[in-house]
């Protein structure tokens, strides 16, 4: 187990070496081209091929040396080369550019191809999720399966899972049924202290604010800034709509000998029942801490769980549920031999 952990850490470090190499050459050649000293013969030796050799030859070689998956290495090398061309367009003096102008034009075509590839992958994932949800499978598994198939289980896959989960509940929440989630017993949390009603209030508040703030920024500041801020605000509106719908759909569940904590759009936290040292009712405010995980929308979380072995760095979990007594009794009954 320790060997596998060390191997995964080593692999993670190696995968970051190509990007670090790009950062290093960008800083070094940026300093070289922008200086006016003996280093570059007082500006007369600012040859573009110096950066071109590192960016277009050495960088792809390093990608294939340090990334095991050749498809991933190819994709990473293309992306990093495009970034290198973008960097080169800023650091290489205009009078020294001969080939670089052609590369600057070509990078847009490459980025368009990559964007098309990503959109097709997202469309494929969407169709797979839609088909799985229509079969009444566990909605979380329906979302995670196609994403893990294409991206594995890294941070990018988790982020994309969150994004897809958000759009799923924002657009297709009617197709998601609470009883489709895995588990023998389900517990709700959307009624506690008016959690779902508060989220609906945020939805109306943001929706009311968007057109007023857009017009204000458009005339007071700039149309471009107004468009950017409006776009971000609309994205937050979609998030709150999805969260509002998800809280009533995604339950906390007892699945065999494990506790699945699904809370709004959050990534599920899975706790083996055997890892629970103590579960108790909570009536106090819980401070933020890297050792504490809080799942609660309004008021104080009413259930506290102390773990025997930490989950990552988390030693305690606090949850807000509709019926604390029922939830505690069910967990204790499952934990008893």
Coordinates of C-alpha atoms in Angstrom, one line a residue:
X1 CA 0.0 0.0 0.0
X2 CA 2.8 2.4 0.9
X3 CA 4.7 1.4 -2.3
X4 CA 1.6 2.3 -4.4
X5 CA 1.2 5.6 -2.6
X6 CA 4.9 6.6 -3.2
X7 CA 4.6 5.4 -6.8
X8 CA 1.5 7.6 -7.4
X9 CA 3.1 10.6 -5.8
X10 CA 6.2 10.1 -7.9
X11 CA 4.0 9.8 -11.0
X12 CA 2.2 13.0 -10.1
X13 CA 5.4 14.9 -9.7
X14 CA 6.8 13.7 -13.0
X15 CA 3.6 14.7 -14.8
X16 CA 4.2 18.3 -13.7
X17 CA 7.8 18.5 -14.9
X18 CA 6.9 19.5 -18.5
X19 CA 4.9 22.5 -17.2
X20 CA 7.7 23.5 -14.8
X21 CA 10.1 23.3 -17.8
X22 CA 7.9 25.6 -19.7
X23 CA 7.9 28.1 -16.8
X24 CA 11.7 27.9 -16.5
X25 CA 12.4 28.5 -20.2
X26 CA 9.8 31.3 -20.3
X27 CA 11.5 33.1 -17.4
X28 CA 15.0 32.6 -18.7
X29 CA 14.4 33.5 -22.3
X30 CA 12.1 36.3 -21.3
X31 CA 15.0 37.8 -19.3
X32 CA 17.4 37.1 -22.1
X33 CA 15.3 38.8 -24.8
X34 CA 14.4 41.8 -22.7
X35 CA 17.9 42.5 -21.4
X36 CA 20.3 44.8 -23.0
X37 CA 23.7 43.5 -22.0
X38 CA 26.6 41.3 -23.1
X39 CA 24.4 38.3 -22.6
X40 CA 22.5 39.0 -25.9
X41 CA 25.2 41.2 -27.4
X42 CA 23.2 44.3 -26.4
X43 CA 20.1 43.2 -28.3
X44 CA 21.7 42.1 -31.6
X45 CA 21.6 38.4 -30.7
X46 CA 17.9 38.0 -29.9
X47 CA 17.5 35.1 -32.3
X48 CA 14.0 33.5 -32.1
X49 CA 15.4 30.0 -32.8
X50 CA 16.9 30.0 -29.2
X51 CA 13.4 29.8 -27.6
X52 CA 12.1 27.8 -30.6
X53 CA 14.4 24.9 -29.9
X54 CA 13.3 24.6 -26.3
X55 CA 9.6 25.3 -26.9
X56 CA 9.0 23.2 -30.1
X57 CA 11.6 20.4 -29.6
X58 CA 12.7 19.9 -26.0
X59 CA 9.3 20.5 -24.5
X60 CA 7.5 17.7 -26.5
X61 CA 10.4 15.4 -25.8
X62 CA 10.1 16.0 -22.0
X63 CA 6.4 15.4 -22.2
X64 CA 6.9 12.0 -23.7
X65 CA 9.7 11.2 -21.3
X66 CA 7.8 12.0 -18.1
X67 CA 4.2 11.2 -19.0
X68 CA 3.5 7.4 -19.2
X69 CA 0.3 7.6 -21.2
X70 CA 1.3 8.5 -24.7
X71 CA -2.1 9.9 -25.6
X72 CA -2.0 12.2 -22.6
X73 CA 1.6 13.1 -23.4
X74 CA 0.6 14.1 -27.0
X75 CA -2.3 16.2 -25.8
X76 CA -0.2 17.8 -23.0
X77 CA 2.7 18.6 -25.5
X78 CA 0.2 20.2 -27.9
X79 CA -1.3 22.4 -25.2
X80 CA 2.1 23.4 -23.7
X81 CA 3.5 24.2 -27.2
X82 CA 0.5 26.4 -27.8
X83 CA 1.2 28.2 -24.5
X84 CA 4.9 28.5 -25.4
X85 CA 4.0 30.1 -28.7
X86 CA 1.8 32.5 -26.8
X87 CA 4.6 33.3 -24.4
X88 CA 7.1 33.7 -27.3
X89 CA 4.8 36.3 -28.9
X90 CA 5.3 38.5 -25.9
X91 CA 8.9 37.9 -24.9
X92 CA 10.6 37.8 -28.4
X93 CA 11.1 41.3 -29.9
X94 CA 9.1 42.0 -33.0
X95 CA 12.2 42.7 -35.1
X96 CA 13.6 39.3 -34.3
X97 CA 10.5 37.3 -35.4
X98 CA 10.6 35.5 -38.7
X99 CA 9.0 32.1 -38.2
X100 CA 7.1 33.1 -35.1
X101 CA 4.4 35.1 -36.9
X102 CA 3.4 31.9 -38.7
X103 CA 3.3 30.0 -35.4
X104 CA 1.1 32.7 -33.8
X105 CA -1.5 32.2 -36.6
X106 CA -1.3 28.4 -36.4
X107 CA -1.9 28.1 -32.7
X108 CA -5.5 29.3 -33.1
X109 CA -6.2 26.4 -35.4
X110 CA -4.7 24.0 -32.9
X111 CA -6.7 25.4 -30.0
X112 CA -9.9 25.2 -32.1
X113 CA -9.2 21.5 -32.8
X114 CA -8.6 20.9 -29.1
X115 CA -11.8 22.8 -28.2
X116 CA -13.8 20.8 -30.7
X117 CA -12.4 17.6 -29.2
X118 CA -13.3 18.7 -25.7
X119 CA -16.8 19.7 -26.7
X120 CA -17.3 16.3 -28.4
X121 CA -16.1 14.5 -25.3
X122 CA -18.4 16.5 -23.1
X123 CA -21.3 15.8 -25.5
X124 CA -20.5 12.1 -25.3
X125 CA -20.4 12.3 -21.5
X126 CA -23.8 14.1 -21.5
X127 CA -25.4 11.5 -23.7
X128 CA -24.1 8.7 -21.5
X129 CA -25.4 10.4 -18.4
X130 CA -28.8 11.0 -19.9
X131 CA -29.1 7.4 -20.9
X132 CA -28.0 6.1 -17.5
X133 CA -30.4 8.4 -15.6
X134 CA -33.3 7.3 -17.8
X135 CA -32.6 3.7 -16.7
X136 CA -33.0 4.8 -13.0
X137 CA -29.4 4.0 -12.1
X138 CA -27.7 5.7 -9.2
X139 CA -27.5 9.3 -10.5
X140 CA -24.1 9.9 -8.9
X141 CA -22.7 6.7 -10.6
X142 CA -24.4 7.7 -13.8
X143 CA -22.4 11.0 -13.8
X144 CA -19.1 9.6 -12.6
X145 CA -18.8 6.5 -14.8
X146 CA -18.4 8.2 -18.2
X147 CA -16.2 10.9 -16.8
X148 CA -13.8 8.3 -15.1
X149 CA -13.8 6.4 -18.3
X150 CA -12.3 9.3 -20.2
X151 CA -10.4 11.2 -17.5
X152 CA -9.6 8.7 -14.8
X153 CA -9.9 9.7 -11.1
X154 CA -7.7 12.8 -10.8
X155 CA -8.6 16.4 -9.8
X156 CA -9.7 17.3 -13.3
X157 CA -12.2 14.4 -13.3
X158 CA -13.6 15.5 -9.8
X159 CA -13.9 19.1 -11.1
X160 CA -15.7 17.9 -14.2
X161 CA -18.0 15.7 -12.2
X162 CA -19.0 18.7 -10.1
X163 CA -19.7 20.7 -13.2
X164 CA -21.7 18.0 -14.9
X165 CA -23.6 17.4 -11.6
X166 CA -24.4 21.1 -11.5
X167 CA -25.8 21.2 -15.0
X168 CA -27.6 17.9 -14.5
X169 CA -29.6 19.3 -11.6
X170 CA -30.0 22.7 -13.2
X171 CA -31.5 21.2 -16.4
X172 CA -32.7 17.7 -15.7
X173 CA -33.6 17.5 -12.0
X174 CA -37.1 16.1 -12.8
X175 CA -35.4 13.0 -14.2
X176 CA -33.5 12.4 -11.0
X177 CA -35.4 10.5 -8.4
X178 CA -34.2 10.2 -4.7
X179 CA -35.1 6.5 -4.6
X180 CA -32.7 5.8 -7.4
X181 CA -29.7 6.5 -5.1
X182 CA -28.0 3.5 -3.6
X183 CA -28.8 2.8 0.1
X184 CA -31.1 0.9 2.4
X185 CA -32.0 4.0 4.4
X186 CA -32.1 7.6 3.2
X187 CA -32.1 10.8 5.3
X188 CA -33.1 14.3 4.1
X189 CA -31.7 17.7 5.1
X190 CA -33.5 20.3 2.9
X191 CA -36.1 21.3 5.5
X192 CA -33.7 22.0 8.4
X193 CA -33.9 25.7 9.3
X194 CA -35.5 26.4 5.9
X195 CA -32.3 25.5 4.0
X196 CA -34.1 25.0 0.6
X197 CA -36.2 28.1 1.1
X198 CA -33.1 30.2 1.8
X199 CA -31.5 28.9 -1.4
X200 CA -34.6 29.9 -3.4
X201 CA -34.3 33.3 -1.9
X202 CA -30.7 33.6 -3.2
X203 CA -32.0 32.5 -6.6
X204 CA -34.6 35.3 -6.8
X205 CA -32.1 37.8 -5.4
X206 CA -29.5 37.1 -8.0
X207 CA -32.0 36.9 -10.8
X208 CA -33.4 40.3 -9.8
X209 CA -29.9 41.8 -9.5
X210 CA -28.5 40.6 -12.9
X211 CA -30.2 43.1 -15.3
X212 CA -29.9 46.1 -12.9
X213 CA -26.2 45.5 -12.2
X214 CA -25.5 44.9 -15.9
X215 CA -27.0 48.2 -17.0
X216 CA -25.2 50.0 -14.1
X217 CA -21.8 48.6 -15.0
X218 CA -22.4 49.1 -18.7
X219 CA -22.9 52.8 -18.4
X220 CA -20.8 53.6 -15.3
X221 CA -17.7 51.4 -16.1
X222 CA -17.5 49.6 -19.5
X223 CA -19.6 47.3 -21.7
X224 CA -16.9 44.6 -21.6
X225 CA -16.6 44.6 -17.8
X226 CA -20.4 44.5 -17.6
X227 CA -20.6 41.4 -19.9
X228 CA -17.9 39.6 -18.0
X229 CA -19.4 40.2 -14.6
X230 CA -22.9 39.4 -15.9
X231 CA -21.6 36.1 -17.3
X232 CA -20.1 35.2 -13.9
X233 CA -23.2 36.2 -12.1
X234 CA -25.4 34.1 -14.4
X235 CA -23.1 31.1 -13.8
X236 CA -23.5 31.6 -10.0
X237 CA -27.3 31.8 -10.6
X238 CA -27.1 28.4 -12.4
X239 CA -25.2 27.0 -9.4
X240 CA -27.8 28.2 -6.9
X241 CA -30.6 26.8 -9.0
X242 CA -28.8 23.4 -9.2
X243 CA -28.1 23.5 -5.5
X244 CA -31.7 24.4 -4.7
X245 CA -32.9 21.4 -6.7
X246 CA -30.2 19.0 -5.5
X247 CA -30.8 19.4 -1.8
X248 CA -34.2 17.8 -2.1
X249 CA -33.0 15.0 -4.4
X250 CA -29.6 13.8 -3.1
X251 CA -30.0 12.1 0.3
X252 CA -27.6 11.0 3.0
X253 CA -27.7 7.2 2.9
X254 CA -26.7 4.1 4.7
X255 CA -25.3 1.8 2.0
X256 CA -24.4 -1.6 3.5
X257 CA -21.7 -0.9 6.2
X258 CA -20.9 2.6 4.9
X259 CA -22.4 6.1 5.4
X260 CA -22.7 8.1 2.1
X261 CA -22.9 11.8 2.9
X262 CA -24.4 13.5 -0.2
X263 CA -25.1 17.2 0.5
X264 CA -26.3 19.5 -2.3
X265 CA -23.8 19.4 -5.1
X266 CA -20.9 18.4 -2.9
X267 CA -18.8 15.4 -3.8
X268 CA -20.0 12.5 -1.7
X269 CA -18.1 11.6 1.5
X270 CA -18.0 7.9 2.2
X271 CA -17.4 6.9 5.8
X272 CA -17.2 3.2 6.9
X273 CA -19.5 2.6 9.9
X274 CA -16.6 0.8 11.6
X275 CA -14.6 4.0 11.4
X276 CA -17.1 6.0 13.5
X277 CA -15.8 6.4 17.1
X278 CA -18.8 8.5 18.3
X279 CA -21.9 10.0 16.9
X280 CA -23.8 12.6 18.9
X281 CA -26.3 15.5 18.7
X282 CA -24.7 18.9 18.3
X283 CA -26.2 22.2 19.5
X284 CA -23.2 24.5 19.1
X285 CA -21.5 26.6 16.4
X286 CA -18.7 24.7 14.7
X287 CA -15.6 26.6 13.7
X288 CA -13.9 26.1 10.3
X289 CA -10.9 23.8 10.5
X290 CA -8.9 21.6 8.1
X291 CA -9.6 18.8 10.5
X292 CA -13.4 19.4 10.5
X293 CA -15.8 18.8 7.6
X294 CA -19.1 20.7 7.8
X295 CA -22.2 19.9 5.9
X296 CA -24.9 22.5 6.7
X297 CA -26.8 25.3 5.1
X298 CA -28.6 27.1 7.9
X299 CA -28.2 27.3 11.6
X300 CA -25.9 25.0 13.5
X301 CA -25.2 21.4 12.3
X302 CA -27.2 19.1 14.6
X303 CA -25.1 15.9 14.2
X304 CA -21.4 15.4 15.1
X305 CA -19.4 12.4 14.0
X306 CA -15.9 11.6 15.5
X307 CA -13.7 9.3 13.4
X308 CA -11.4 6.6 14.5
X309 CA -9.0 7.1 11.6
X310 CA -9.0 10.5 9.7
X311 CA -10.3 10.6 6.2
X312 CA -7.5 12.6 4.7
X313 CA -7.0 15.3 7.3
X314 CA -10.6 15.2 8.5
X315 CA -11.1 13.9 12.0
X316 CA -14.7 15.2 12.7
X317 CA -17.7 15.6 10.5
X318 CA -20.7 17.8 11.4
X319 CA -24.0 17.4 9.5
X320 CA -27.3 19.2 9.4
X321 CA -30.2 16.8 8.9
X322 CA -34.0 17.1 9.2
X323 CA -34.3 14.5 11.9
X324 CA -31.1 14.2 14.0
X325 CA -32.5 11.6 16.4
X326 CA -33.7 9.3 13.6
X327 CA -30.4 9.6 11.8
X328 CA -28.3 9.0 15.0
X329 CA -30.4 5.9 15.9
X330 CA -30.1 4.4 12.4
X331 CA -26.3 4.8 12.4
X332 CA -25.9 3.4 15.9
X333 CA -28.2 0.4 15.0
X334 CA -26.0 -0.2 12.0
X335 CA -22.8 0.0 14.1
X336 CA -24.1 -2.4 16.8
X337 CA -23.0 -6.1 16.2

